[in-house]
Amino acid sequence: MSTDKSVPGSPGHSEATQASAAVDEAEIGRKLGAAIKLGAIFCIMYFVAALIATPEFAHIARIEIAGLPLAFYTGILVFVVGIVVTRMCLNLDKKD
């Protein structure tokens, strides 16, 4: 007879182990969904900034706001969004 308590049906196996596995799967699914959403937010911001910087949209990139072109602001915003998204992902992992 096996003495491994992790095998279902063995003398030391408890239902708490199965419940723990279900909670872990739910937590992983939640974190994965959040990471995909945060990655999508960053990708959208990055591609908008890259698109504005193309010659076809130069007229949009040259729009001045407070003396600086819009392309400058979108470039800076990519860094800010990157930092915020990274921080949010790190906070998700810290909640364990």
Short mmCIF file of C-alpha atoms in Angstrom, two decimals:
data_model
loop_
_atom_site.label_atom_id
_atom_site.label_comp_id
_atom_site.label_asym_id
_atom_site.label_seq_id
_atom_site.Cartn_x
_atom_site.Cartn_y
_atom_site.Cartn_z
CA MET A 1 0.00 0.00 0.00
CA SER A 2 1.26 3.48 -0.91
CA THR A 3 2.18 5.90 1.84
CA ASP A 4 2.07 8.96 -0.46
CA LYS A 5 -0.55 11.28 1.04
CA SER A 6 -0.89 13.35 -2.15
CA VAL A 7 -2.57 10.53 -4.07
CA PRO A 8 -6.39 10.75 -3.99
CA GLY A 9 -7.85 7.89 -2.01
CA SER A 10 -4.74 7.44 0.12
CA PRO A 11 -5.18 7.48 3.91
CA GLY A 12 -3.73 10.97 4.49
CA HIS A 13 -5.28 12.72 1.46
CA SER A 14 -7.61 15.54 2.36
CA GLU A 15 -10.22 17.49 0.44
CA ALA A 16 -8.37 20.69 1.40
CA THR A 17 -5.66 19.82 -1.09
CA GLN A 18 -8.22 19.72 -3.90
CA ALA A 19 -9.78 23.01 -2.76
CA SER A 20 -6.33 24.60 -2.63
CA ALA A 21 -5.66 23.50 -6.21
CA ALA A 22 -8.97 25.02 -7.34
CA VAL A 23 -8.14 28.32 -5.62
CA ASP A 24 -4.71 28.36 -7.23
CA GLU A 25 -6.26 27.83 -10.69
CA ALA A 26 -8.71 30.68 -10.10
CA GLU A 27 -5.92 32.96 -8.91
CA ILE A 28 -3.74 32.08 -11.89
CA GLY A 29 -6.64 32.74 -14.26
CA ARG A 30 -7.31 36.13 -12.66
CA LYS A 31 -3.66 37.13 -12.83
CA LEU A 32 -3.37 35.96 -16.43
CA GLY A 33 -6.43 37.96 -17.45
CA ALA A 34 -5.11 41.07 -15.72
CA ALA A 35 -1.67 40.66 -17.32
CA ILE A 36 -3.19 40.30 -20.79
CA LYS A 37 -5.29 43.45 -20.29
CA LEU A 38 -2.32 45.44 -19.03
CA GLY A 39 -0.20 44.20 -21.94
CA ALA A 40 -2.93 45.21 -24.38
CA ILE A 41 -3.07 48.71 -22.87
CA PHE A 42 0.68 49.10 -23.30
CA CYS A 43 0.63 47.73 -26.87
CA ILE A 44 -2.16 50.08 -27.91
CA MET A 45 -0.34 53.09 -26.47
CA TYR A 46 2.92 52.04 -28.11
CA PHE A 47 1.39 51.54 -31.56
CA VAL A 48 -0.53 54.83 -31.37
CA ALA A 49 2.73 56.64 -30.62
CA ALA A 50 4.53 54.75 -33.40
CA LEU A 51 1.74 55.47 -35.86
CA ILE A 52 1.76 59.18 -35.07
CA ALA A 53 5.51 59.26 -35.73
CA THR A 54 5.09 58.01 -39.34
CA PRO A 55 5.34 60.43 -42.29
CA GLU A 56 1.67 59.90 -43.16
CA PHE A 57 0.59 61.34 -39.81
CA ALA A 58 3.24 64.06 -39.58
CA HIS A 59 0.52 66.72 -39.62
CA ILE A 60 -0.92 65.19 -36.44
CA ALA A 61 2.50 64.75 -34.84
CA ARG A 62 3.24 68.46 -35.37
CA ILE A 63 0.22 69.66 -33.39
CA GLU A 64 1.67 71.82 -30.65
CA ILE A 65 0.53 71.57 -27.06
CA ALA A 66 2.24 73.98 -24.65
CA GLY A 67 5.01 74.56 -27.20
CA LEU A 68 5.88 70.89 -27.75
CA PRO A 69 4.65 68.60 -30.54
CA LEU A 70 2.08 65.87 -29.87
CA ALA A 71 4.61 63.23 -30.95
CA PHE A 72 6.78 64.20 -27.97
CA TYR A 73 3.89 63.76 -25.55
CA THR A 74 2.89 60.37 -26.97
CA GLY A 75 6.51 59.22 -26.72
CA ILE A 76 6.71 60.27 -23.08
CA LEU A 77 3.31 58.70 -22.42
CA VAL A 78 4.62 55.33 -23.66
CA PHE A 79 7.26 55.40 -20.92
CA VAL A 80 4.75 56.43 -18.27
CA VAL A 81 2.27 53.73 -19.30
CA GLY A 82 5.10 51.18 -19.33
CA ILE A 83 6.10 52.08 -15.79
CA VAL A 84 2.49 52.04 -14.55
CA VAL A 85 1.74 48.68 -16.22
CA THR A 86 4.94 47.16 -14.80
CA ARG A 87 4.10 48.43 -11.32
CA MET A 88 0.56 47.04 -11.54
CA CYS A 89 1.88 43.62 -12.62
CA LEU A 90 4.34 43.59 -9.72
CA ASN A 91 1.52 44.47 -7.31
CA LEU A 92 -0.53 41.56 -8.64
CA ASP A 93 2.32 39.15 -7.89
CA LYS A 94 2.90 40.63 -4.44
CA LYS A 95 -0.68 39.82 -3.28
CA ASP A 96 0.17 36.13 -2.81
#
